[in-house]
GROMACS .gro file of C-alpha atoms in nm:
model
  391
    1MET     CA    1   9.750   6.013  16.180
    2ASP     CA    2   9.747   6.083  16.556
    3GLY     CA    3   9.488   5.815  16.613
    4LEU     CA    4   9.657   5.543  16.437
    5PRO     CA    5   9.799   5.237  16.614
    6GLY     CA    6  10.181   5.269  16.647
    7HIS     CA    7  10.251   4.950  16.402
    8LEU     CA    8  10.007   5.112  16.147
    9LEU     CA    9  10.183   5.441  16.185
   10ASN     CA   10  10.527   5.301  16.122
   11GLU     CA   11  10.391   5.120  15.812
   12VAL     CA   12  10.286   5.461  15.661
   13LEU     CA   13  10.611   5.648  15.782
   14PHE     CA   14  10.834   5.369  15.643
   15LYS     CA   15  10.717   5.444  15.297
   16THR     CA   16  10.775   5.818  15.327
   17ASP     CA   17  11.123   5.971  15.243
   18LEU     CA   18  11.338   6.170  15.459
   19ARG     CA   19  11.247   6.498  15.321
   20ALA     CA   20  10.879   6.446  15.388
   21LEU     CA   21  10.947   6.314  15.751
   22ALA     CA   22  11.137   6.622  15.824
   23MET     CA   23  10.836   6.827  15.703
   24LEU     CA   24  10.606   6.632  15.930
   25CYS     CA   25  10.830   6.696  16.222
   26CYS     CA   26  10.792   7.075  16.188
   27THR     CA   27  10.409   7.043  16.161
   28ASN     CA   28  10.311   6.805  16.405
   29THR     CA   29  10.468   6.764  16.760
   30SER     CA   30  10.314   6.426  16.820
   31LEU     CA   31  10.467   6.289  16.504
   32GLN     CA   32  10.803   6.467  16.582
   33SER     CA   33  10.832   6.273  16.907
   34HIS     CA   34  10.722   5.932  16.742
   35ILE     CA   35  10.986   6.003  16.440
   36HIS     CA   36  11.265   6.095  16.671
   37ASP     CA   37  11.210   5.807  16.890
   38PRO     CA   38  11.543   5.595  16.867
   39SER     CA   39  11.355   5.260  16.805
   40PHE     CA   40  11.180   5.436  16.500
   41VAL     CA   41  11.515   5.567  16.358
   42SER     CA   42  11.670   5.244  16.406
   43GLU     CA   43  11.382   5.055  16.212
   44TYR     CA   44  11.354   5.332  15.939
   45ARG     CA   45  11.726   5.307  15.867
   46SER     CA   46  11.704   4.937  15.817
   47GLN     CA   47  11.421   5.011  15.547
   48ILE     CA   48  11.649   5.241  15.331
   49ARG     CA   49  11.687   5.097  14.995
   50SER     CA   50  12.024   5.074  14.849
   51SER     CA   51  12.202   5.249  14.586
   52LEU     CA   52  12.386   5.032  14.302
   53LEU     CA   53  12.771   5.162  14.268
   54TYR     CA   54  12.977   4.984  13.988
   55ILE     CA   55  13.327   5.026  13.846
   56SER     CA   56  13.560   4.821  13.647
   57SER     CA   57  13.722   4.527  13.801
   58TYR     CA   58  14.039   4.631  13.710
   59GLY     CA   59  14.003   4.972  13.842
   60SER     CA   60  13.907   5.293  13.658
   61THR     CA   61  13.871   5.657  13.638
   62TYR     CA   62  13.505   5.630  13.553
   63LEU     CA   63  13.235   5.530  13.804
   64CYS     CA   64  12.857   5.516  13.805
   65CYS     CA   65  12.594   5.520  14.080
   66HIS     CA   66  12.207   5.417  14.023
   67HIS     CA   67  12.002   5.574  14.295
   68PRO     CA   68  11.690   5.373  14.428
   69HIS     CA   69  11.454   5.668  14.382
   70GLY     CA   70  11.563   5.720  14.039
   71GLY     CA   71  11.846   5.870  13.834
   72SER     CA   72  12.181   5.776  13.751
   73ARG     CA   73  12.505   5.963  13.787
   74SER     CA   74  12.861   5.893  13.643
   75LEU     CA   75  13.181   6.072  13.673
   76THR     CA   76  13.552   6.092  13.566
   77ILE     CA   77  13.812   6.135  13.832
   78ILE     CA   78  14.166   6.195  13.809
   79ASP     CA   79  14.317   5.897  13.955
   80ALA     CA   80  14.245   5.534  13.867
   81CYS     CA   81  14.019   5.390  14.159
   82HIS     CA   82  13.937   5.046  14.289
   83ILE     CA   83  13.660   4.971  14.524
   84LEU     CA   84  13.763   4.681  14.713
   85GLY     CA   85  13.493   4.625  14.965
   86TYR     CA   86  13.180   4.759  15.143
   87CYS     CA   87  13.049   4.702  15.479
   88SER     CA   88  12.766   4.870  15.696
   89GLY     CA   89  12.788   5.222  15.510
   90LEU     CA   90  13.174   5.220  15.467
   91LEU     CA   91  13.349   5.177  15.119
   92LEU     CA   92  13.730   5.018  15.093
   93LEU     CA   93  13.885   5.197  14.822
   94PHE     CA   94  14.237   5.196  14.668
   95ILE     CA   95  14.354   5.529  14.515
   96ASN     CA   96  14.697   5.662  14.452
   97ASP     CA   97  14.852   5.316  14.571
   98ARG     CA   98  14.670   5.356  14.910
   99LEU     CA   99  14.405   5.171  15.057
  100CYS     CA  100  14.127   5.421  15.210
  101VAL     CA  101  13.825   5.366  15.406
  102THR     CA  102  13.548   5.630  15.383
  103ASN     CA  103  13.187   5.701  15.490
  104PRO     CA  104  13.043   5.887  15.185
  105LEU     CA  105  12.748   6.016  15.389
  106THR     CA  106  12.930   6.187  15.676
  107LYS     CA  107  13.234   6.284  15.425
  108LYS     CA  108  13.477   6.122  15.664
  109PHE     CA  109  13.783   5.901  15.560
  110ARG     CA  110  14.104   5.735  15.649
  111PHE     CA  111  14.404   5.652  15.413
  112LEU     CA  112  14.552   5.352  15.568
  113THR     CA  113  14.934   5.332  15.634
  114SER     CA  114  15.112   5.090  15.411
  115PHE     CA  115  15.272   4.777  15.525
  116ASP     CA  116  15.352   4.648  15.186
  117PRO     CA  117  15.647   4.739  14.953
  118CYS     CA  118  15.422   4.639  14.662
  119PRO     CA  119  15.069   4.778  14.755
  120ARG     CA  120  14.933   4.708  14.408
  121ARG     CA  121  14.924   4.352  14.485
  122PHE     CA  122  14.600   4.432  14.683
  123VAL     CA  123  14.410   4.509  14.359
  124CYS     CA  124  14.533   4.215  14.131
  125GLN     CA  125  14.274   3.997  14.016
  126ASP     CA  126  14.406   3.685  14.196
  127THR     CA  127  14.453   3.865  14.539
  128ARG     CA  128  14.201   4.134  14.567
  129ASN     CA  129  13.943   3.908  14.727
  130GLN     CA  130  14.202   3.839  15.005
  131LEU     CA  131  14.089   4.189  15.173
  132GLY     CA  132  13.814   4.209  15.411
  133LEU     CA  133  13.647   4.515  15.564
  134ALA     CA  134  13.494   4.439  15.913
  135VAL     CA  135  13.261   4.711  16.061
  136ASN     CA  136  13.173   4.637  16.426
  137GLN     CA  137  12.896   4.803  16.648
  138ILE     CA  138  13.031   4.933  16.965
  139ASP     CA  139  12.691   5.101  17.084
  140ARG     CA  140  12.383   5.240  16.945
  141THR     CA  141  12.557   5.542  16.767
  142THR     CA  142  12.913   5.430  16.728
  143GLN     CA  143  13.106   5.166  16.505
  144ASN     CA  144  13.468   5.098  16.464
  145PHE     CA  145  13.628   4.928  16.161
  146LYS     CA  146  13.928   4.693  16.083
  147VAL     CA  147  14.064   4.570  15.737
  148VAL     CA  148  14.207   4.209  15.733
  149PHE     CA  149  14.427   4.069  15.452
  150ILE     CA  150  14.436   3.682  15.445
  151PHE     CA  151  14.747   3.512  15.296
  152GLU     CA  152  14.917   3.185  15.235
  153LEU     CA  153  15.232   3.124  15.480
  154ALA     CA  154  15.285   2.775  15.331
  155LYS     CA  155  15.117   2.563  15.077
  156THR     CA  156  15.173   2.185  14.988
  157ASP     CA  157  14.894   1.934  15.059
  158VAL     CA  158  14.777   2.143  15.334
  159THR     CA  159  14.765   2.529  15.347
  160ARG     CA  160  14.859   2.744  15.640
  161TYR     CA  161  14.685   3.085  15.640
  162GLY     CA  162  14.805   3.402  15.803
  163PHE     CA  163  14.617   3.730  15.875
  164ASP     CA  164  14.741   4.088  15.878
  165ILE     CA  165  14.506   4.339  16.039
  166HIS     CA  166  14.482   4.729  16.030
  167ALA     CA  167  14.333   4.864  16.336
  168LYS     CA  168  14.354   5.235  16.468
  169ASP     CA  169  14.636   5.336  16.262
  170SER     CA  170  14.878   5.061  16.196
  171TRP     CA  171  14.899   4.705  16.058
  172THR     CA  172  14.997   4.408  16.269
  173CYS     CA  173  15.040   4.050  16.181
  174SER     CA  174  14.793   3.827  16.401
  175LYS     CA  175  14.967   3.564  16.594
  176THR     CA  176  14.673   3.319  16.464
  177THR     CA  177  14.731   3.094  16.183
  178LEU     CA  178  14.489   2.835  16.021
  179THR     CA  179  14.604   2.513  15.882
  180CYS     CA  180  14.383   2.324  15.650
  181HIS     CA  181  14.359   2.101  15.334
  182THR     CA  182  14.443   2.290  15.030
  183SER     CA  183  14.182   2.458  14.827
  184ASN     CA  184  14.188   2.795  14.641
  185LEU     CA  185  13.954   3.103  14.729
  186ASP     CA  186  13.642   3.062  14.495
  187ASP     CA  187  13.584   3.304  14.192
  188ARG     CA  188  13.222   3.304  14.298
  189MET     CA  189  13.322   3.526  14.599
  190LYS     CA  190  13.364   3.871  14.460
  191ASN     CA  191  13.445   4.001  14.815
  192SER     CA  192  13.478   3.844  15.167
  193VAL     CA  193  13.158   3.860  15.356
  194TYR     CA  194  13.134   4.013  15.721
  195MET     CA  195  12.866   3.831  15.912
  196ASN     CA  196  12.799   3.793  16.286
  197GLY     CA  197  13.144   3.934  16.378
  198SER     CA  198  13.345   3.732  16.141
  199LEU     CA  199  13.509   3.768  15.776
  200HIS     CA  200  13.429   3.470  15.567
  201TRP     CA  201  13.625   3.365  15.256
  202LEU     CA  202  13.467   3.082  15.030
  203ARG     CA  203  13.683   2.825  14.886
  204ASN     CA  204  13.648   2.601  14.574
  205ASP     CA  205  13.568   2.297  14.772
  206GLY     CA  206  13.276   2.458  14.950
  207SER     CA  207  13.464   2.519  15.266
  208ILE     CA  208  13.483   2.865  15.424
  209ILE     CA  209  13.750   3.026  15.633
  210ALA     CA  210  13.604   3.234  15.898
  211PHE     CA  211  13.798   3.503  16.105
  212ASN     CA  212  13.706   3.719  16.374
  213PRO     CA  213  13.905   4.054  16.388
  214GLU     CA  214  13.817   4.131  16.753
  215THR     CA  215  13.925   3.796  16.899
  216GLU     CA  216  14.154   3.698  16.609
  217GLN     CA  217  14.016   3.347  16.618
  218ALA     CA  218  14.010   3.153  16.296
  219ARG     CA  219  13.825   2.839  16.171
  220LEU     CA  220  13.747   2.626  15.884
  221ILE     CA  221  13.367   2.579  15.817
  222GLN     CA  222  13.316   2.243  15.630
  223ALA     CA  223  13.021   2.268  15.393
  224ASP     CA  224  12.951   2.100  15.063
  225PHE     CA  225  12.808   2.325  14.776
  226PRO     CA  226  12.436   2.256  14.730
  227ARG     CA  227  12.347   2.013  14.430
  228GLY     CA  228  12.305   2.175  14.099
  229LEU     CA  229  12.485   2.492  14.191
  230THR     CA  230  12.539   2.667  13.851
  231SER     CA  231  12.820   2.858  13.738
  232ARG     CA  232  12.631   3.178  13.770
  233ALA     CA  233  12.653   3.194  14.143
  234LEU     CA  234  12.735   3.464  14.402
  235PHE     CA  235  12.855   3.431  14.767
  236ALA     CA  236  12.697   3.728  14.952
  237PRO     CA  237  12.548   3.830  15.301
  238GLY     CA  238  12.179   3.754  15.355
  239VAL     CA  239  11.940   3.819  15.633
  240ASN     CA  240  12.128   3.696  15.928
  241SER     CA  241  12.308   3.424  15.728
  242LEU     CA  242  12.571   3.361  15.471
  243THR     CA  243  12.392   3.315  15.118
  244LEU     CA  244  12.467   3.140  14.783
  245VAL     CA  245  12.259   3.282  14.506
  246SER     CA  246  12.260   3.035  14.202
  247ALA     CA  247  12.066   3.128  13.879
  248ASN     CA  248  11.989   2.972  13.554
  249GLU     CA  249  11.761   3.107  13.255
  250GLU     CA  250  11.440   3.001  13.439
  251VAL     CA  251  11.503   3.006  13.821
  252ILE     CA  252  11.701   3.189  14.088
  253TYR     CA  253  11.783   2.992  14.403
  254PHE     CA  254  11.869   3.131  14.737
  255TYR     CA  255  12.073   2.908  14.992
  256ALA     CA  256  12.144   3.001  15.322
  257LEU     CA  257  12.407   2.859  15.562
  258ARG     CA  258  12.257   2.696  15.865
  259ASN     CA  259  12.384   2.549  16.164
  260ILE     CA  260  12.695   2.694  16.105
  261LEU     CA  261  12.857   2.607  16.445
  262SER     CA  262  12.758   2.244  16.464
  263ASP     CA  263  12.642   2.089  16.139
  264PRO     CA  264  12.683   2.358  15.850
  265LYS     CA  265  12.460   2.286  15.560
  266TRP     CA  266  12.316   2.510  15.254
  267VAL     CA  267  11.940   2.524  15.291
  268LEU     CA  268  11.715   2.619  14.994
  269GLU     CA  269  11.547   2.937  15.154
  270LYS     CA  270  11.379   3.084  14.860
  271GLN     CA  271  11.331   3.051  14.460
  272ILE     CA  272  11.196   3.309  14.223
  273GLN     CA  273  11.121   3.300  13.845
  274ASN     CA  274  11.405   3.466  13.657
  275GLY     CA  275  11.195   3.719  13.486
  276VAL     CA  276  11.445   3.893  13.263
  277ILE     CA  277  11.653   3.636  13.093
  278ASP     CA  278  11.540   3.417  12.808
  279LYS     CA  279  11.745   3.158  12.600
  280ASN     CA  280  11.822   3.416  12.346
  281VAL     CA  281  12.030   3.605  12.582
  282VAL     CA  282  12.376   3.442  12.618
  283THR     CA  283  12.588   3.651  12.854
  284TRP     CA  284  12.448   3.777  13.179
  285TYR     CA  285  12.547   3.778  13.539
  286VAL     CA  286  12.437   3.784  13.894
  287GLU     CA  287  12.594   4.094  14.030
  288ALA     CA  288  12.483   4.139  14.379
  289TYR     CA  289  12.265   4.054  14.672
  290ASN     CA  290  12.206   4.206  15.021
  291GLY     CA  291  11.909   4.005  15.160
  292LYS     CA  292  11.667   4.260  15.029
  293CYS     CA  293  11.724   4.258  14.648
  294VAL     CA  294  11.914   4.058  14.380
  295VAL     CA  295  12.092   4.245  14.073
  296LEU     CA  296  12.125   4.074  13.736
  297ARG     CA  297  12.306   4.230  13.422
  298THR     CA  298  12.251   4.149  13.049
  299CYS     CA  299  12.562   4.221  12.875
  300TYR     CA  300  12.413   4.271  12.514
  301ASP     CA  301  12.229   4.577  12.624
  302GLY     CA  302  12.397   4.664  12.973
  303VAL     CA  303  12.073   4.673  13.131
  304VAL     CA  304  12.083   4.628  13.514
  305HIS     CA  305  11.768   4.445  13.646
  306VAL     CA  306  11.688   4.455  14.020
  307TYR     CA  307  11.422   4.212  14.195
  308ASP     CA  308  11.279   4.334  14.520
  309LEU     CA  309  11.207   4.031  14.738
  310SER     CA  310  10.973   4.202  14.972
  311ALA     CA  311  10.775   4.346  14.677
  312SER     CA  312  10.809   4.033  14.462
  313LYS     CA  313  10.884   4.215  14.151
  314TRP     CA  314  11.147   4.305  13.886
  315ALA     CA  315  11.238   4.653  13.792
  316VAL     CA  316  11.521   4.812  13.569
  317MET     CA  317  11.764   5.018  13.782
  318GLY     CA  318  11.956   5.154  13.511
  319SER     CA  319  12.218   5.044  13.218
  320VAL     CA  320  12.583   5.012  13.196
  321PRO     CA  321  12.733   5.196  12.860
  322ILE     CA  322  12.794   4.941  12.607
  323TRP     CA  323  13.138   5.071  12.546
  324TYR     CA  324  13.236   5.019  12.920
  325ASP     CA  325  13.454   4.739  13.054
  326ALA     CA  326  13.256   4.388  13.063
  327ASN     CA  327  13.422   4.294  13.388
  328LEU     CA  328  13.250   4.495  13.669
  329ASN     CA  329  13.216   4.490  14.052
  330PHE     CA  330  12.891   4.592  14.186
  331PHE     CA  331  12.807   4.714  14.521
  332LEU     CA  332  12.469   4.749  14.706
  333PHE     CA  333  12.549   5.058  14.914
  334THR     CA  334  12.309   5.156  15.202
  335PRO     CA  335  12.424   5.485  15.349
  336SER     CA  336  12.494   5.512  15.745
  337ARG     CA  337  12.533   5.806  15.959
  338TYR     CA  338  12.716   5.610  16.249
  339SER     CA  339  12.986   5.766  16.416
  340VAL     CA  340  13.305   5.572  16.307
  341VAL     CA  341  13.612   5.556  16.528
  342GLY     CA  342  13.916   5.618  16.321
  343LEU     CA  343  13.730   5.816  16.029
  344ASP     CA  344  13.820   6.162  16.171
  345ASN     CA  345  13.926   6.358  15.876
  346ILE     CA  346  13.687   6.600  15.706
  347LEU     CA  347  13.771   6.639  15.329
  348PRO     CA  348  13.964   6.948  15.289
  349CYS     CA  349  13.893   7.208  15.007
  350GLY     CA  350  14.171   7.253  14.725
  351ASP     CA  351  14.370   6.943  14.842
  352ARG     CA  352  14.458   6.768  14.533
  353ARG     CA  353  14.539   6.437  14.719
  354THR     CA  354  14.190   6.396  14.806
  355SER     CA  355  14.014   6.525  14.477
  356SER     CA  356  13.919   6.171  14.341
  357LEU     CA  357  13.801   6.069  14.683
  358ARG     CA  358  13.589   6.414  14.711
  359SER     CA  359  13.447   6.322  14.369
  360ILE     CA  360  13.348   5.974  14.472
  361ILE     CA  361  13.182   6.087  14.787
  362THR     CA  362  12.984   6.339  14.584
  363LEU     CA  363  12.868   6.065  14.361
  364VAL     CA  364  12.752   5.825  14.609
  365ASP     CA  365  12.615   6.079  14.868
  366ARG     CA  366  12.272   6.173  14.742
  367SER     CA  367  12.249   6.448  15.009
  368SER     CA  368  12.563   6.632  14.895
  369PRO     CA  369  12.502   6.984  14.801
  370GLU     CA  370  12.600   6.913  14.433
  371ASN     CA  371  12.331   6.660  14.413
  372GLN     CA  372  12.048   6.778  14.639
  373LEU     CA  373  12.050   7.166  14.669
  374LYS     CA  374  12.109   7.223  14.269
  375LYS     CA  375  11.827   7.425  14.129
  376MET     CA  376  11.642   7.402  14.464
  377SER     CA  377  11.405   7.699  14.572
  378VAL     CA  378  11.501   7.886  14.897
  379GLU     CA  379  11.209   7.710  15.077
  380GLU     CA  380  11.328   7.388  14.953
  381LYS     CA  381  11.669   7.465  15.082
  382LYS     CA  382  11.525   7.549  15.426
  383ARG     CA  383  11.354   7.203  15.434
  384ASN     CA  384  11.664   7.038  15.335
  385TYR     CA  385  11.860   7.189  15.607
  386ILE     CA  386  11.579   7.072  15.863
  387TRP     CA  387  11.623   6.728  15.684
  388GLU     CA  388  11.989   6.714  15.748
  389CYS     CA  389  11.937   6.831  16.110
  390TYR     CA  390  11.701   6.545  16.145
  391LEU     CA  391  11.946   6.288  16.016
   0.00000   0.00000   0.00000
């Protein structure tokens, strides 16, 4: 492999799992230098496939995670949990009437201070999508995060929006307000979308509220929905653009929002055949999209289907128990090992307050001792240690 051009070597290594990369580092000094190069590490991380995490929309003590390399794990936790958002490897949770941000891979977390006398309003079906999680890249290895809650200050023929922001260790009410014509937040938006420094909320009329948590600037993006948009549609992040996924029994359409600053329009970027649904299947949903793959779920058998856009093929990722709640929230979770300012608590052992959080982290973190080291040989454990050091 030493004689391969750099781009061909990368193609081979990008298809190699992390454990095999760690072994290569131990056997070849030239490959070790190449693999440890920051540009390779950054590109390799961008290739990592996402796990699929799901939970009842109403909160549950039962969670499940399908891993991209095979295998599904589920757990029952002590306290009912809600997953309210995901961004850049961080999860926004609601446990024990408190919001919590965590990175399952580094096992660090932060329970947010409460500013609301009725914190459970965060998880009501009518208000949960008002929350947004924003993760900002400070430098090559460090991130910070902010949580934003959008709310209506006044509503008549026009609506005035306000924004509460959690940063560092406290909530503040932004001085910024946004007044625009009245329209409700759209149900096709399961969560706000963070893209290019701003959080975005889709509304019923097609317009989008954009708020930058760093500059605290807000604006309304006026855009009309694309023609023929189906009821089975999803507002989600794409590759460097906001995306609408619209599906029927035959075709799935992917629209990207272009010219967002001057003349925003939804442009059809791609369409694929719906290879898993036929006319006999009445109930099915578009559950998730991240620019790399799209997730569909059929309700009669609970099967979760994933289409890989780069490989142009469908695969079955797992299934949802038929007895489980039909209303689910799905998250395509890609792990991250960035250092995050504000997540500085390591999970303590024997602390009952964090027992549910510890279980969630163990479920999601494929590299946790419970998931990776179980039934390993001594030699495999040594290799795993090298792998962890590499990461």
